[in-house]
Amino acid sequence: ISIDGESYFGHTPLIVAVYNGHIELVQELLKRSDVKLDAAVYRVGDYRVVKTGLTARKIAKKLGHKEIVKLLKAAEKARK
């Protein structure tokens, strides 16, 4: 199983962990260099699947997971 395997709607393990507020799992996933930080989810619209642009960090911010937002920002900065 790929660490960045996606569901039909683009949900990666990182996105699922962020969505559910599992900070410990997010921390573990971020230790891996092969986790995509910029993966975005999809939605169904007008009989087609379209990319929403919602990345893990945007989802965390939208849901108020402040500590996870900090972790994701730090991970993004470290990878630049």
PDB file of N, CA and C in Angstrom:
ATOM      1  N   ILE A   1       0.852  -1.176   0.000  1.00  0.00           N
ATOM      2  CA  ILE A   1       0.000   0.000   0.000  1.00  0.00           C
ATOM      3  C   ILE A   1       0.895   1.234   0.000  1.00  0.00           C
ATOM      4  N   SER A   2       0.602   2.162  -0.862  1.00  0.00           N
ATOM      5  CA  SER A   2       1.371   3.398  -0.953  1.00  0.00           C
ATOM      6  C   SER A   2       0.954   4.374   0.145  1.00  0.00           C
ATOM      7  N   ILE A   3       1.926   5.063   0.707  1.00  0.00           N
ATOM      8  CA  ILE A   3       1.635   6.061   1.737  1.00  0.00           C
ATOM      9  C   ILE A   3       0.814   7.209   1.166  1.00  0.00           C
ATOM     10  N   ASP A   4       0.893   7.404  -0.139  1.00  0.00           N
ATOM     11  CA  ASP A   4       0.112   8.447  -0.778  1.00  0.00           C
ATOM     12  C   ASP A   4      -1.006   7.876  -1.640  1.00  0.00           C
ATOM     13  N   GLY A   5      -1.398   6.648  -1.363  1.00  0.00           N
ATOM     14  CA  GLY A   5      -2.533   6.072  -2.068  1.00  0.00           C
ATOM     15  C   GLY A   5      -3.755   6.931  -1.814  1.00  0.00           C
ATOM     16  N   GLU A   6      -4.584   7.082  -2.819  1.00  0.00           N
ATOM     17  CA  GLU A   6      -5.749   7.954  -2.709  1.00  0.00           C
ATOM     18  C   GLU A   6      -7.046   7.185  -2.864  1.00  0.00           C
ATOM     19  N   SER A   7      -8.049   7.664  -2.156  1.00  0.00           N
ATOM     20  CA  SER A   7      -9.397   7.161  -2.390  1.00  0.00           C
ATOM     21  C   SER A   7      -9.904   7.805  -3.679  1.00  0.00           C
ATOM     22  N   TYR A   8     -11.102   7.470  -4.071  1.00  0.00           N
ATOM     23  CA  TYR A   8     -11.696   8.039  -5.280  1.00  0.00           C
ATOM     24  C   TYR A   8     -11.707   9.563  -5.242  1.00  0.00           C
ATOM     25  N   PHE A   9     -11.830  10.127  -4.041  1.00  0.00           N
ATOM     26  CA  PHE A   9     -11.906  11.573  -3.903  1.00  0.00           C
ATOM     27  C   PHE A   9     -10.577  12.203  -3.492  1.00  0.00           C
ATOM     28  N   GLY A  10      -9.479  11.463  -3.636  1.00  0.00           N
ATOM     29  CA  GLY A  10      -8.166  12.023  -3.374  1.00  0.00           C
ATOM     30  C   GLY A  10      -7.757  12.047  -1.914  1.00  0.00           C
ATOM     31  N   HIS A  11      -8.472  11.311  -1.081  1.00  0.00           N
ATOM     32  CA  HIS A  11      -8.129  11.285   0.335  1.00  0.00           C
ATOM     33  C   HIS A  11      -6.918  10.400   0.578  1.00  0.00           C
ATOM     34  N   THR A  12      -5.810  11.026   0.957  1.00  0.00           N
ATOM     35  CA  THR A  12      -4.600  10.299   1.312  1.00  0.00           C
ATOM     36  C   THR A  12      -4.639  10.015   2.809  1.00  0.00           C
ATOM     37  N   PRO A  13      -3.765   9.141   3.305  1.00  0.00           N
ATOM     38  CA  PRO A  13      -3.716   8.920   4.760  1.00  0.00           C
ATOM     39  C   PRO A  13      -3.509  10.226   5.536  1.00  0.00           C
ATOM     40  N   LEU A  14      -2.666  11.134   5.012  1.00  0.00           N
ATOM     41  CA  LEU A  14      -2.437  12.403   5.703  1.00  0.00           C
ATOM     42  C   LEU A  14      -3.725  13.221   5.759  1.00  0.00           C
ATOM     43  N   ILE A  15      -4.438  13.298   4.669  1.00  0.00           N
ATOM     44  CA  ILE A  15      -5.678  14.081   4.644  1.00  0.00           C
ATOM     45  C   ILE A  15      -6.718  13.488   5.595  1.00  0.00           C
ATOM     46  N   VAL A  16      -6.819  12.180   5.646  1.00  0.00           N
ATOM     47  CA  VAL A  16      -7.773  11.538   6.559  1.00  0.00           C
ATOM     48  C   VAL A  16      -7.389  11.817   8.016  1.00  0.00           C
ATOM     49  N   ALA A  17      -6.093  11.719   8.323  1.00  0.00           N
ATOM     50  CA  ALA A  17      -5.628  11.992   9.690  1.00  0.00           C
ATOM     51  C   ALA A  17      -5.910  13.449  10.074  1.00  0.00           C
ATOM     52  N   VAL A  18      -5.647  14.370   9.164  1.00  0.00           N
ATOM     53  CA  VAL A  18      -5.899  15.792   9.418  1.00  0.00           C
ATOM     54  C   VAL A  18      -7.387  16.035   9.621  1.00  0.00           C
ATOM     55  N   TYR A  19      -8.197  15.505   8.728  1.00  0.00           N
ATOM     56  CA  TYR A  19      -9.642  15.707   8.799  1.00  0.00           C
ATOM     57  C   TYR A  19     -10.199  15.253  10.150  1.00  0.00           C
ATOM     58  N   ASN A  20      -9.664  14.141  10.648  1.00  0.00           N
ATOM     59  CA  ASN A  20     -10.152  13.584  11.915  1.00  0.00           C
ATOM     60  C   ASN A  20      -9.425  14.130  13.137  1.00  0.00           C
ATOM     61  N   GLY A  21      -8.472  15.034  12.933  1.00  0.00           N
ATOM     62  CA  GLY A  21      -7.782  15.668  14.052  1.00  0.00           C
ATOM     63  C   GLY A  21      -6.821  14.772  14.800  1.00  0.00           C
ATOM     64  N   HIS A  22      -6.295  13.750  14.138  1.00  0.00           N
ATOM     65  CA  HIS A  22      -5.372  12.799  14.769  1.00  0.00           C
ATOM     66  C   HIS A  22      -3.944  13.339  14.707  1.00  0.00           C
ATOM     67  N   ILE A  23      -3.614  14.204  15.663  1.00  0.00           N
ATOM     68  CA  ILE A  23      -2.334  14.897  15.642  1.00  0.00           C
ATOM     69  C   ILE A  23      -1.144  13.939  15.705  1.00  0.00           C
ATOM     70  N   GLU A  24      -1.263  12.872  16.501  1.00  0.00           N
ATOM     71  CA  GLU A  24      -0.151  11.922  16.626  1.00  0.00           C
ATOM     72  C   GLU A  24       0.114  11.214  15.301  1.00  0.00           C
ATOM     73  N   LEU A  25      -0.932  10.853  14.598  1.00  0.00           N
ATOM     74  CA  LEU A  25      -0.771  10.200  13.302  1.00  0.00           C
ATOM     75  C   LEU A  25      -0.197  11.182  12.279  1.00  0.00           C
ATOM     76  N   VAL A  26      -0.641  12.417  12.318  1.00  0.00           N
ATOM     77  CA  VAL A  26      -0.084  13.442  11.431  1.00  0.00           C
ATOM     78  C   VAL A  26       1.415  13.571  11.689  1.00  0.00           C
ATOM     79  N   GLN A  27       1.812  13.620  12.957  1.00  0.00           N
ATOM     80  CA  GLN A  27       3.233  13.721  13.306  1.00  0.00           C
ATOM     81  C   GLN A  27       4.025  12.547  12.726  1.00  0.00           C
ATOM     82  N   GLU A  28       3.497  11.348  12.849  1.00  0.00           N
ATOM     83  CA  GLU A  28       4.186  10.162  12.329  1.00  0.00           C
ATOM     84  C   GLU A  28       4.289  10.210  10.804  1.00  0.00           C
ATOM     85  N   LEU A  29       3.209  10.586  10.152  1.00  0.00           N
ATOM     86  CA  LEU A  29       3.222  10.661   8.691  1.00  0.00           C
ATOM     87  C   LEU A  29       4.211  11.710   8.195  1.00  0.00           C
ATOM     88  N   LEU A  30       4.319  12.813   8.911  1.00  0.00           N
ATOM     89  CA  LEU A  30       5.212  13.893   8.489  1.00  0.00           C
ATOM     90  C   LEU A  30       6.687  13.540   8.654  1.00  0.00           C
ATOM     91  N   LYS A  31       6.978  12.491   9.381  1.00  0.00           N
ATOM     92  CA  LYS A  31       8.365  12.022   9.518  1.00  0.00           C
ATOM     93  C   LYS A  31       8.864  11.393   8.221  1.00  0.00           C
ATOM     94  N   ARG A  32       7.929  11.031   7.372  1.00  0.00           N
ATOM     95  CA  ARG A  32       8.278  10.384   6.098  1.00  0.00           C
ATOM     96  C   ARG A  32       8.474  11.436   5.009  1.00  0.00           C
ATOM     97  N   SER A  33       9.541  11.281   4.273  1.00  0.00           N
ATOM     98  CA  SER A  33       9.828  12.242   3.204  1.00  0.00           C
ATOM     99  C   SER A  33       8.982  11.997   1.955  1.00  0.00           C
ATOM    100  N   ASP A  34       8.316  10.846   1.889  1.00  0.00           N
ATOM    101  CA  ASP A  34       7.531  10.526   0.693  1.00  0.00           C
ATOM    102  C   ASP A  34       6.052  10.896   0.804  1.00  0.00           C
ATOM    103  N   VAL A  35       5.666  11.552   1.875  1.00  0.00           N
ATOM    104  CA  VAL A  35       4.278  11.986   2.034  1.00  0.00           C
ATOM    105  C   VAL A  35       4.092  13.297   1.275  1.00  0.00           C
ATOM    106  N   LYS A  36       3.088  13.320   0.405  1.00  0.00           N
ATOM    107  CA  LYS A  36       2.801  14.538  -0.377  1.00  0.00           C
ATOM    108  C   LYS A  36       2.037  15.533   0.480  1.00  0.00           C
ATOM    109  N   LEU A  37       2.612  16.700   0.659  1.00  0.00           N
ATOM    110  CA  LEU A  37       1.955  17.742   1.449  1.00  0.00           C
ATOM    111  C   LEU A  37       0.970  18.549   0.614  1.00  0.00           C
ATOM    112  N   ASP A  38       1.122  18.492  -0.701  1.00  0.00           N
ATOM    113  CA  ASP A  38       0.275  19.309  -1.572  1.00  0.00           C
ATOM    114  C   ASP A  38      -0.847  18.531  -2.252  1.00  0.00           C
ATOM    115  N   ALA A  39      -1.065  17.283  -1.834  1.00  0.00           N
ATOM    116  CA  ALA A  39      -2.174  16.513  -2.409  1.00  0.00           C
ATOM    117  C   ALA A  39      -3.484  17.214  -2.057  1.00  0.00           C
ATOM    118  N   ALA A  40      -4.411  17.229  -2.988  1.00  0.00           N
ATOM    119  CA  ALA A  40      -5.692  17.918  -2.775  1.00  0.00           C
ATOM    120  C   ALA A  40      -6.849  16.968  -3.025  1.00  0.00           C
ATOM    121  N   VAL A  41      -7.939  17.200  -2.318  1.00  0.00           N
ATOM    122  CA  VAL A  41      -9.115  16.347  -2.453  1.00  0.00           C
ATOM    123  C   VAL A  41      -9.953  16.762  -3.661  1.00  0.00           C
ATOM    124  N   TYR A  42     -10.839  15.870  -4.059  1.00  0.00           N
ATOM    125  CA  TYR A  42     -11.726  16.075  -5.202  1.00  0.00           C
ATOM    126  C   TYR A  42     -13.168  16.077  -4.731  1.00  0.00           C
ATOM    127  N   ARG A  43     -14.048  16.540  -5.572  1.00  0.00           N
ATOM    128  CA  ARG A  43     -15.489  16.451  -5.309  1.00  0.00           C
ATOM    129  C   ARG A  43     -16.193  16.172  -6.629  1.00  0.00           C
ATOM    130  N   VAL A  44     -17.407  15.696  -6.519  1.00  0.00           N
ATOM    131  CA  VAL A  44     -18.192  15.448  -7.715  1.00  0.00           C
ATOM    132  C   VAL A  44     -19.005  16.695  -8.002  1.00  0.00           C
ATOM    133  N   GLY A  45     -18.919  17.172  -9.226  1.00  0.00           N
ATOM    134  CA  GLY A  45     -19.674  18.355  -9.617  1.00  0.00           C
ATOM    135  C   GLY A  45     -20.038  18.282 -11.087  1.00  0.00           C
ATOM    136  N   ASP A  46     -21.272  18.531 -11.398  1.00  0.00           N
ATOM    137  CA  ASP A  46     -21.728  18.509 -12.789  1.00  0.00           C
ATOM    138  C   ASP A  46     -21.323  17.223 -13.514  1.00  0.00           C
ATOM    139  N   TYR A  47     -21.539  16.108 -12.850  1.00  0.00           N
ATOM    140  CA  TYR A  47     -21.281  14.785 -13.425  1.00  0.00           C
ATOM    141  C   TYR A  47     -19.809  14.516 -13.720  1.00  0.00           C
ATOM    142  N   ARG A  48     -18.930  15.216 -13.025  1.00  0.00           N
ATOM    143  CA  ARG A  48     -17.506  14.951 -13.199  1.00  0.00           C
ATOM    144  C   ARG A  48     -16.811  15.167 -11.862  1.00  0.00           C
ATOM    145  N   VAL A  49     -15.625  14.639 -11.739  1.00  0.00           N
ATOM    146  CA  VAL A  49     -14.844  14.810 -10.524  1.00  0.00           C
ATOM    147  C   VAL A  49     -13.879  15.967 -10.749  1.00  0.00           C
ATOM    148  N   VAL A  50     -13.900  16.937  -9.851  1.00  0.00           N
ATOM    149  CA  VAL A  50     -13.029  18.103  -9.992  1.00  0.00           C
ATOM    150  C   VAL A  50     -12.173  18.273  -8.739  1.00  0.00           C
ATOM    151  N   LYS A  51     -10.965  18.781  -8.934  1.00  0.00           N
ATOM    152  CA  LYS A  51     -10.056  19.023  -7.822  1.00  0.00           C
ATOM    153  C   LYS A  51     -10.517  20.263  -7.063  1.00  0.00           C
ATOM    154  N   THR A  52     -10.584  20.171  -5.737  1.00  0.00           N
ATOM    155  CA  THR A  52     -11.057  21.295  -4.933  1.00  0.00           C
ATOM    156  C   THR A  52      -9.946  22.258  -4.553  1.00  0.00           C
ATOM    157  N   GLY A  53      -8.719  21.789  -4.542  1.00  0.00           N
ATOM    158  CA  GLY A  53      -7.618  22.618  -4.078  1.00  0.00           C
ATOM    159  C   GLY A  53      -7.435  22.565  -2.571  1.00  0.00           C
ATOM    160  N   LEU A  54      -8.280  21.780  -1.892  1.00  0.00           N
ATOM    161  CA  LEU A  54      -8.163  21.654  -0.443  1.00  0.00           C
ATOM    162  C   LEU A  54      -7.051  20.664  -0.098  1.00  0.00           C
ATOM    163  N   THR A  55      -5.940  21.202   0.364  1.00  0.00           N
ATOM    164  CA  THR A  55      -4.818  20.377   0.804  1.00  0.00           C
ATOM    165  C   THR A  55      -4.987  20.067   2.285  1.00  0.00           C
ATOM    166  N   ALA A  56      -4.106  19.252   2.818  1.00  0.00           N
ATOM    167  CA  ALA A  56      -4.177  18.895   4.239  1.00  0.00           C
ATOM    168  C   ALA A  56      -4.144  20.151   5.116  1.00  0.00           C
ATOM    169  N   ARG A  57      -3.257  21.092   4.790  1.00  0.00           N
ATOM    170  CA  ARG A  57      -3.149  22.303   5.609  1.00  0.00           C
ATOM    171  C   ARG A  57      -4.417  23.146   5.526  1.00  0.00           C
ATOM    172  N   LYS A  58      -4.989  23.282   4.338  1.00  0.00           N
ATOM    173  CA  LYS A  58      -6.223  24.056   4.195  1.00  0.00           C
ATOM    174  C   LYS A  58      -7.377  23.401   4.946  1.00  0.00           C
ATOM    175  N   ILE A  59      -7.415  22.073   4.922  1.00  0.00           N
ATOM    176  CA  ILE A  59      -8.461  21.354   5.651  1.00  0.00           C
ATOM    177  C   ILE A  59      -8.286  21.559   7.148  1.00  0.00           C
ATOM    178  N   ALA A  60      -7.052  21.450   7.633  1.00  0.00           N
ATOM    179  CA  ALA A  60      -6.774  21.648   9.060  1.00  0.00           C
ATOM    180  C   ALA A  60      -7.196  23.049   9.502  1.00  0.00           C
ATOM    181  N   LYS A  61      -6.866  24.047   8.683  1.00  0.00           N
ATOM    182  CA  LYS A  61      -7.224  25.424   9.011  1.00  0.00           C
ATOM    183  C   LYS A  61      -8.740  25.595   9.041  1.00  0.00           C
ATOM    184  N   LYS A  62      -9.403  25.044   8.036  1.00  0.00           N
ATOM    185  CA  LYS A  62     -10.859  25.160   7.936  1.00  0.00           C
ATOM    186  C   LYS A  62     -11.560  24.510   9.136  1.00  0.00           C
ATOM    187  N   LEU A  63     -10.982  23.416   9.645  1.00  0.00           N
ATOM    188  CA  LEU A  63     -11.585  22.692  10.763  1.00  0.00           C
ATOM    189  C   LEU A  63     -11.099  23.180  12.131  1.00  0.00           C
ATOM    190  N   GLY A  64     -10.191  24.149  12.124  1.00  0.00           N
ATOM    191  CA  GLY A  64      -9.724  24.711  13.389  1.00  0.00           C
ATOM    192  C   GLY A  64      -8.692  23.877  14.122  1.00  0.00           C
ATOM    193  N   HIS A  65      -7.987  23.013  13.406  1.00  0.00           N
ATOM    194  CA  HIS A  65      -6.937  22.180  14.016  1.00  0.00           C
ATOM    195  C   HIS A  65      -5.618  22.967  14.007  1.00  0.00           C
ATOM    196  N   LYS A  66      -5.505  23.916  14.932  1.00  0.00           N
ATOM    197  CA  LYS A  66      -4.387  24.862  14.931  1.00  0.00           C
ATOM    198  C   LYS A  66      -3.025  24.193  15.067  1.00  0.00           C
ATOM    199  N   GLU A  67      -2.918  23.202  15.931  1.00  0.00           N
ATOM    200  CA  GLU A  67      -1.629  22.528  16.121  1.00  0.00           C
ATOM    201  C   GLU A  67      -1.211  21.764  14.868  1.00  0.00           C
ATOM    202  N   ILE A  68      -2.179  21.175  14.198  1.00  0.00           N
ATOM    203  CA  ILE A  68      -1.879  20.457  12.960  1.00  0.00           C
ATOM    204  C   ILE A  68      -1.459  21.439  11.873  1.00  0.00           C
ATOM    205  N   VAL A  69      -2.083  22.601  11.825  1.00  0.00           N
ATOM    206  CA  VAL A  69      -1.683  23.629  10.860  1.00  0.00           C
ATOM    207  C   VAL A  69      -0.217  23.986  11.087  1.00  0.00           C
ATOM    208  N   LYS A  70       0.177  24.170  12.345  1.00  0.00           N
ATOM    209  CA  LYS A  70       1.572  24.496  12.667  1.00  0.00           C
ATOM    210  C   LYS A  70       2.521  23.399  12.201  1.00  0.00           C
ATOM    211  N   LEU A  71       2.138  22.149  12.447  1.00  0.00           N
ATOM    212  CA  LEU A  71       2.971  21.018  12.019  1.00  0.00           C
ATOM    213  C   LEU A  71       3.138  20.997  10.507  1.00  0.00           C
ATOM    214  N   LEU A  72       2.046  21.206   9.800  1.00  0.00           N
ATOM    215  CA  LEU A  72       2.097  21.165   8.339  1.00  0.00           C
ATOM    216  C   LEU A  72       2.900  22.325   7.767  1.00  0.00           C
ATOM    217  N   LYS A  73       2.753  23.500   8.346  1.00  0.00           N
ATOM    218  CA  LYS A  73       3.544  24.655   7.892  1.00  0.00           C
ATOM    219  C   LYS A  73       5.028  24.388   8.088  1.00  0.00           C
ATOM    220  N   ALA A  74       5.385  23.834   9.251  1.00  0.00           N
ATOM    221  CA  ALA A  74       6.782  23.543   9.548  1.00  0.00           C
ATOM    222  C   ALA A  74       7.332  22.503   8.571  1.00  0.00           C
ATOM    223  N   ALA A  75       6.513  21.501   8.259  1.00  0.00           N
ATOM    224  CA  ALA A  75       6.940  20.455   7.317  1.00  0.00           C
ATOM    225  C   ALA A  75       7.151  21.035   5.920  1.00  0.00           C
ATOM    226  N   GLU A  76       6.241  21.917   5.506  1.00  0.00           N
ATOM    227  CA  GLU A  76       6.373  22.551   4.192  1.00  0.00           C
ATOM    228  C   GLU A  76       7.636  23.407   4.128  1.00  0.00           C
ATOM    229  N   LYS A  77       7.900  24.143   5.187  1.00  0.00           N
ATOM    230  CA  LYS A  77       9.083  24.999   5.233  1.00  0.00           C
ATOM    231  C   LYS A  77      10.358  24.159   5.205  1.00  0.00           C
ATOM    232  N   ALA A  78      10.366  23.054   5.926  1.00  0.00           N
ATOM    233  CA  ALA A  78      11.535  22.188   6.000  1.00  0.00           C
ATOM    234  C   ALA A  78      11.854  21.543   4.658  1.00  0.00           C
ATOM    235  N   ARG A  79      10.850  21.360   3.817  1.00  0.00           N
ATOM    236  CA  ARG A  79      11.048  20.710   2.531  1.00  0.00           C
ATOM    237  C   ARG A  79      11.475  21.670   1.426  1.00  0.00           C
ATOM    238  N   LYS A  80      11.454  22.962   1.682  1.00  0.00           N
ATOM    239  CA  LYS A  80      11.836  23.943   0.655  1.00  0.00           C
ATOM    240  C   LYS A  80      13.334  24.048   0.536  1.00  0.00           C
TER     241      LYS A  80
END
